[in-house]
């Protein structure tokens, strides 16, 4: 809904990935001034459409729309983003849930470098948003990590970072986390996507950087995700994973094991 330029890029990338995976997508573009009832009616139709197994409402929504009400209107089984309160609640109590794509991708990256055994590791999640930080912490807890959550009111972020074997930054502040804060050998997942102002003489937007100072951190960390190219592509891959799993559940087929968190 609307014409947010960043959303346009994300939607295009998601559509390309769906096409590459031979998944059919239905694109509903609504003008920014559309009222909430029209949007809810569309979601209601898609909830009942047997050709549709996954629904995603691209955020942010225009100001007149109550985002929570819209997310709550999506049938939890078709909630490809995992933002419905039912799925958030299931994740929080450790039951099978549709998990938000970004933290699911982060967990897959962590398992890729650390193997299945995350138990007992000290994990720090910086940021407590419902789409990244909170579900990330729940997933790490479910994987038996000792989890600390930091946020804008955390008193000494550098000190919290020094103890982390696993550090996930989902803040939205360019290069906030410095190399000297990172425990040597730690695995660093940088979710942040921050556009710097254009450099002198540049046309268009500036450089895209994460929440971690990559040049400093890579010299200390055991492994680190780059920005762009790390968490972003995993997020899109996990959208496909969630959609495939939803289609399997709705059609009575077994969900592939690697689609589970
Ligand atoms: P948000 O604004 O909803 O949440 C940011 C969180 O950071 C808040 O919980 C806040 O308390 C915390 N915070 C703010 N300043 C802080 C500080 N100085 N110290 C510690 N914590 C601080 O953001 P979000 O939606 O969770 O996104 C976070 C970042 O991740 C953004 O840069 C966003 O663009 C990016 N993101 C990337 C992907 C991807 O696919 N790669 C997906 C989602 C979000």
Short mmCIF file of C-alpha atoms and ligand atoms in Angstrom, two decimals:
data_model
loop_
_atom_site.label_atom_id
_atom_site.label_comp_id
_atom_site.label_asym_id
_atom_site.label_seq_id
_atom_site.Cartn_x
_atom_site.Cartn_y
_atom_site.Cartn_z
CA UNK A 1 0.00 0.00 0.00
CA UNK A 2 1.30 3.45 -0.91
CA UNK A 3 4.58 4.36 -2.57
CA UNK A 4 7.35 3.89 -0.02
CA UNK A 5 10.51 3.62 -2.20
CA UNK A 6 12.27 1.09 0.07
CA UNK A 7 9.12 -1.09 0.07
CA UNK A 8 9.09 -1.01 -3.74
CA UNK A 9 12.62 -2.47 -3.80
CA UNK A 10 11.77 -5.14 -1.19
CA UNK A 11 8.58 -6.17 -3.02
CA UNK A 12 10.44 -6.42 -6.34
CA UNK A 13 13.15 -8.62 -4.76
CA UNK A 14 10.52 -10.86 -3.15
CA UNK A 15 8.63 -11.23 -6.44
CA UNK A 16 11.85 -12.17 -8.26
CA UNK A 17 12.65 -14.80 -5.64
CA UNK A 18 9.12 -16.23 -5.81
CA UNK A 19 9.35 -16.46 -9.57
CA UNK A 20 12.77 -18.16 -9.41
CA UNK A 21 11.30 -20.73 -6.99
CA UNK A 22 8.32 -21.30 -9.33
CA UNK A 23 5.89 -20.01 -6.72
CA UNK A 24 2.93 -18.11 -8.06
CA UNK A 25 2.44 -14.66 -6.57
CA UNK A 26 -0.55 -12.33 -6.75
CA UNK A 27 0.35 -8.68 -6.48
CA UNK A 28 -2.30 -6.33 -5.03
CA UNK A 29 -1.14 -2.71 -5.08
CA UNK A 30 -3.36 -0.23 -3.28
CA UNK A 31 -3.10 3.57 -3.45
CA UNK A 32 -1.81 5.30 -0.28
CA UNK A 33 -5.24 6.82 0.41
CA UNK A 34 -7.07 3.46 0.49
CA UNK A 35 -9.19 3.08 3.63
CA UNK A 36 -8.70 0.31 6.15
CA UNK A 37 -12.01 -1.41 5.38
CA UNK A 38 -10.94 -1.94 1.75
CA UNK A 39 -7.62 -3.42 2.84
CA UNK A 40 -9.31 -5.69 5.41
CA UNK A 41 -11.85 -6.85 2.80
CA UNK A 42 -9.00 -7.81 0.45
CA UNK A 43 -7.26 -9.77 3.22
CA UNK A 44 -10.57 -11.49 4.01
CA UNK A 45 -10.89 -12.60 0.38
CA UNK A 46 -7.31 -13.92 0.30
CA UNK A 47 -7.87 -15.77 3.60
CA UNK A 48 -10.64 -17.73 1.88
CA UNK A 49 -8.94 -18.19 -1.50
CA UNK A 50 -7.70 -21.81 -1.77
CA UNK A 51 -5.16 -20.76 -4.45
CA UNK A 52 -3.38 -18.62 -1.84
CA UNK A 53 -1.27 -20.32 0.87
CA UNK A 54 0.66 -17.31 2.13
CA UNK A 55 -0.24 -13.64 2.63
CA UNK A 56 2.23 -10.83 3.21
CA UNK A 57 1.31 -7.20 3.81
CA UNK A 58 4.35 -5.06 3.03
CA UNK A 59 5.10 -2.66 5.91
CA UNK A 60 5.11 0.21 6.70
CA UNK A 61 1.47 1.04 6.03
CA UNK A 62 0.21 4.61 5.55
CA UNK A 63 -0.70 6.56 8.70
CA UNK A 64 -4.50 6.12 8.53
CA UNK A 65 -4.13 2.33 8.80
CA UNK A 66 -3.98 0.44 12.11
CA UNK A 67 -1.12 -1.95 11.36
CA UNK A 68 -1.90 -4.26 14.31
CA UNK A 69 -5.51 -4.65 13.13
CA UNK A 70 -4.34 -5.49 9.60
CA UNK A 71 -1.80 -8.08 10.77
CA UNK A 72 -4.45 -9.60 13.06
CA UNK A 73 -6.82 -9.98 10.09
CA UNK A 74 -4.48 -12.40 8.26
CA UNK A 75 -5.38 -16.04 8.87
CA UNK A 76 -2.56 -17.32 11.15
CA UNK A 77 -2.03 -20.36 8.87
CA UNK A 78 -1.43 -18.06 5.89
CA UNK A 79 0.71 -15.56 7.84
CA UNK A 80 3.87 -15.82 5.67
CA UNK A 81 5.67 -13.13 7.71
CA UNK A 82 4.83 -14.68 11.10
CA UNK A 83 3.68 -11.32 12.53
CA UNK A 84 0.21 -12.45 13.71
CA UNK A 85 -0.15 -12.39 17.52
CA UNK A 86 -1.13 -16.06 17.46
CA UNK A 87 2.20 -16.96 15.85
CA UNK A 88 4.11 -14.59 18.16
CA UNK A 89 2.39 -16.25 21.14
CA UNK A 90 3.09 -19.79 19.91
CA UNK A 91 6.77 -18.89 19.45
CA UNK A 92 6.88 -17.34 22.93
CA UNK A 93 5.59 -20.53 24.58
CA UNK A 94 7.88 -22.74 22.50
CA UNK A 95 5.21 -24.33 20.28
CA UNK A 96 5.40 -24.72 16.48
CA UNK A 97 4.73 -21.33 14.89
CA UNK A 98 5.29 -19.40 11.70
CA UNK A 99 8.50 -17.57 12.60
CA UNK A 100 9.27 -14.07 11.23
CA UNK A 101 11.57 -14.39 8.22
CA UNK A 102 14.49 -12.22 9.36
CA UNK A 103 15.15 -13.96 12.71
CA UNK A 104 14.54 -17.36 11.08
CA UNK A 105 17.24 -16.54 8.51
CA UNK A 106 19.58 -15.37 11.29
CA UNK A 107 19.10 -18.67 13.13
CA UNK A 108 19.88 -20.60 9.94
CA UNK A 109 23.07 -18.56 9.49
CA UNK A 110 24.08 -19.24 13.10
CA UNK A 111 23.47 -22.98 12.70
CA UNK A 112 25.48 -22.90 9.47
CA UNK A 113 28.60 -21.60 11.25
CA UNK A 114 28.13 -23.06 14.73
CA UNK A 115 26.42 -26.35 13.91
CA UNK A 116 23.28 -27.51 15.67
CA UNK A 117 24.75 -27.09 19.16
CA UNK A 118 23.97 -23.55 20.26
CA UNK A 119 23.22 -24.72 23.83
CA UNK A 120 24.85 -22.79 26.63
CA UNK A 121 26.23 -20.01 24.45
CA UNK A 122 25.88 -16.41 25.58
CA UNK A 123 23.71 -14.58 23.02
CA UNK A 124 23.05 -10.86 22.94
CA UNK A 125 20.20 -9.48 20.85
CA UNK A 126 20.30 -5.72 20.40
CA UNK A 127 16.85 -4.33 19.52
CA UNK A 128 13.44 -5.45 20.81
CA UNK A 129 11.14 -4.95 17.82
CA UNK A 130 8.37 -7.48 17.28
CA UNK A 131 9.66 -8.27 13.78
CA UNK A 132 13.31 -8.92 14.59
CA UNK A 133 14.65 -8.55 18.15
CA UNK A 134 11.94 -10.27 20.20
CA UNK A 135 11.43 -13.32 17.95
CA UNK A 136 15.22 -13.62 17.57
CA UNK A 137 15.58 -13.81 21.35
CA UNK A 138 12.80 -16.42 21.53
CA UNK A 139 14.50 -18.59 18.90
CA UNK A 140 17.86 -18.40 20.69
CA UNK A 141 16.18 -19.25 23.98
CA UNK A 142 14.49 -22.23 22.34
CA UNK A 143 17.97 -23.27 21.12
CA UNK A 144 19.14 -23.22 24.79
CA UNK A 145 21.31 -20.12 24.56
CA UNK A 146 21.62 -17.81 27.57
CA UNK A 147 19.95 -14.76 26.07
CA UNK A 148 20.36 -11.09 26.93
CA UNK A 149 18.28 -8.41 25.21
CA UNK A 150 19.61 -4.88 24.84
CA UNK A 151 17.67 -1.86 23.63
CA UNK A 152 17.67 1.92 23.55
CA UNK A 153 17.59 2.16 27.37
CA UNK A 154 20.44 -0.30 27.96
CA UNK A 155 23.02 1.47 30.12
CA UNK A 156 26.32 0.02 28.90
CA UNK A 157 25.95 -1.60 25.49
CA UNK A 158 29.70 -2.03 24.98
CA UNK A 159 29.95 -4.02 28.21
CA UNK A 160 26.98 -6.22 27.23
CA UNK A 161 28.62 -6.95 23.86
CA UNK A 162 31.91 -8.07 25.45
CA UNK A 163 30.27 -11.19 26.91
CA UNK A 164 28.43 -12.31 23.78
CA UNK A 165 29.46 -15.48 21.90
CA UNK A 166 26.59 -14.65 19.53
CA UNK A 167 25.74 -11.03 18.80
CA UNK A 168 22.67 -10.10 16.76
CA UNK A 169 22.30 -6.38 16.02
CA UNK A 170 18.85 -5.18 14.89
CA UNK A 171 18.91 -1.51 15.78
CA UNK A 172 18.87 0.72 12.71
CA UNK A 173 21.83 2.92 13.77
CA UNK A 174 24.72 3.00 11.27
CA UNK A 175 27.88 1.32 12.60
CA UNK A 176 26.82 1.73 16.24
CA UNK A 177 28.69 -1.40 17.35
CA UNK A 178 32.44 -1.02 17.34
CA UNK A 179 35.06 -3.73 16.84
CA UNK A 180 36.55 -3.14 20.31
CA UNK A 181 33.20 -4.12 21.91
CA UNK A 182 33.15 -7.57 20.33
CA UNK A 183 34.37 -10.70 22.12
CA UNK A 184 37.18 -12.29 20.05
CA UNK A 185 35.77 -15.18 17.99
CA UNK A 186 32.12 -14.15 18.46
CA UNK A 187 29.63 -14.76 15.66
CA UNK A 188 28.11 -11.43 14.62
CA UNK A 189 24.82 -11.19 12.72
CA UNK A 190 24.21 -7.67 11.44
CA UNK A 191 20.52 -7.14 10.64
CA UNK A 192 20.75 -3.34 10.33
CA UNK A 193 20.24 -1.72 6.94
CA UNK A 194 21.12 1.95 7.10
CA UNK A 195 21.48 4.28 4.13
CA UNK A 196 24.23 6.87 4.74
CA UNK A 197 23.83 10.37 3.26
CA UNK A 198 25.31 10.56 -0.27
CA UNK A 199 29.01 11.34 -0.35
CA UNK A 200 30.04 14.61 -1.95
CA UNK A 201 29.51 14.41 -5.72
CA UNK A 202 27.48 11.16 -5.55
CA UNK A 203 24.16 10.99 -7.30
CA UNK A 204 21.35 9.00 -5.68
CA UNK A 205 21.49 7.53 -2.17
CA UNK A 206 24.61 6.98 -0.06
CA UNK A 207 26.28 3.75 0.96
CA UNK A 208 24.28 0.99 2.70
CA UNK A 209 25.82 -0.02 6.04
CA UNK A 210 24.82 -2.21 8.95
CA UNK A 211 24.57 -1.59 12.69
CA UNK A 212 28.09 -2.98 13.13
CA UNK A 213 31.30 -1.32 11.99
CA UNK A 214 32.22 -4.12 9.57
CA UNK A 215 35.86 -3.17 8.95
CA UNK A 216 36.62 -3.14 12.69
CA UNK A 217 34.45 -6.11 13.62
CA UNK A 218 35.73 -8.54 10.98
CA UNK A 219 39.22 -8.37 12.53
CA UNK A 220 37.85 -9.60 15.89
CA UNK A 221 34.79 -11.73 15.10
CA UNK A 222 34.93 -15.44 14.29
CA UNK A 223 32.29 -14.84 11.61
CA UNK A 224 30.24 -11.82 10.55
CA UNK A 225 27.49 -11.14 8.02
CA UNK A 226 28.08 -8.31 5.54
CA UNK A 227 25.61 -5.53 4.71
CA UNK A 228 24.32 -5.72 2.06
CA UNK A 229 24.34 -9.41 1.19
CA UNK A 230 24.03 -11.18 4.55
CA UNK A 231 20.73 -11.18 6.41
CA UNK A 232 18.74 -9.52 3.59
CA UNK A 233 18.88 -12.44 1.12
CA UNK A 234 18.25 -14.90 3.99
CA UNK A 235 15.10 -12.98 4.89
CA UNK A 236 13.75 -13.43 1.38
CA UNK A 237 14.75 -17.11 1.33
CA UNK A 238 12.87 -17.62 4.60
CA UNK A 239 9.77 -15.98 3.15
CA UNK A 240 9.81 -18.76 0.55
CA UNK A 241 10.43 -21.34 3.29
CA UNK A 242 7.46 -20.05 5.32
CA UNK A 243 5.23 -20.04 2.24
CA UNK A 244 6.23 -23.57 1.27
CA UNK A 245 5.63 -24.80 4.82
CA UNK A 246 2.22 -23.06 4.88
CA UNK A 247 1.26 -24.68 1.56
CA UNK A 248 2.30 -28.11 2.87
CA UNK A 249 0.24 -27.69 6.06
CA UNK A 250 -2.82 -26.46 4.16
CA UNK A 251 -2.69 -29.29 1.66
CA UNK A 252 -1.96 -32.06 4.18
CA UNK A 253 1.60 -32.71 3.01
CA UNK A 254 4.62 -33.18 5.29
CA UNK A 255 6.53 -29.96 5.99
CA UNK A 256 10.20 -30.35 4.91
CA UNK A 257 12.38 -30.76 8.03
CA UNK A 258 14.67 -27.86 7.13
CA UNK A 259 11.67 -25.50 7.04
CA UNK A 260 11.37 -25.84 10.83
CA UNK A 261 13.31 -23.52 13.14
P1 LIG B 1 12.88 -0.84 15.11
O1 LIG B 1 13.14 0.61 14.92
O2 LIG B 1 11.50 -1.36 15.20
O3 LIG B 1 13.63 -1.31 16.44
C1 LIG B 1 14.93 -0.87 16.75
C2 LIG B 1 15.32 -1.36 18.12
O4 LIG B 1 16.61 -0.87 18.41
C3 LIG B 1 14.40 -0.86 19.24
O5 LIG B 1 13.98 -1.97 20.02
C4 LIG B 1 15.27 0.08 20.07
O6 LIG B 1 15.04 -0.05 21.48
C5 LIG B 1 16.69 -0.39 19.74
N1 LIG B 1 17.64 0.72 19.79
C6 LIG B 1 17.52 1.94 19.23
N2 LIG B 1 18.62 2.67 19.52
C7 LIG B 1 19.43 1.90 20.25
C8 LIG B 1 20.70 2.10 20.85
N3 LIG B 1 21.37 3.24 20.72
N4 LIG B 1 21.24 1.08 21.56
C9 LIG B 1 20.58 -0.11 21.69
N5 LIG B 1 19.39 -0.33 21.14
C10 LIG B 1 18.82 0.65 20.43
O7 LIG B 1 13.72 -1.56 13.96
P2 LIG B 1 13.58 -3.03 13.31
O8 LIG B 1 12.41 -3.07 12.44
O9 LIG B 1 13.80 -4.09 14.35
O10 LIG B 1 14.87 -2.98 12.35
C11 LIG B 1 16.17 -2.81 12.84
C12 LIG B 1 17.16 -2.69 11.70
O11 LIG B 1 17.14 -3.89 10.96
C13 LIG B 1 16.81 -1.58 10.69
O12 LIG B 1 18.03 -1.05 10.20
C14 LIG B 1 16.09 -2.31 9.59
O13 LIG B 1 16.21 -1.67 8.34
C15 LIG B 1 16.82 -3.62 9.60
N6 LIG B 1 16.05 -4.75 9.09
C16 LIG B 1 16.62 -5.51 8.14
C17 LIG B 1 15.96 -6.61 7.63
C18 LIG B 1 16.63 -7.46 6.60
O14 LIG B 1 15.97 -8.23 5.93
N7 LIG B 1 17.94 -7.38 6.45
C19 LIG B 1 14.68 -6.92 8.08
C20 LIG B 1 14.11 -6.14 9.08
C21 LIG B 1 14.82 -5.06 9.59
#
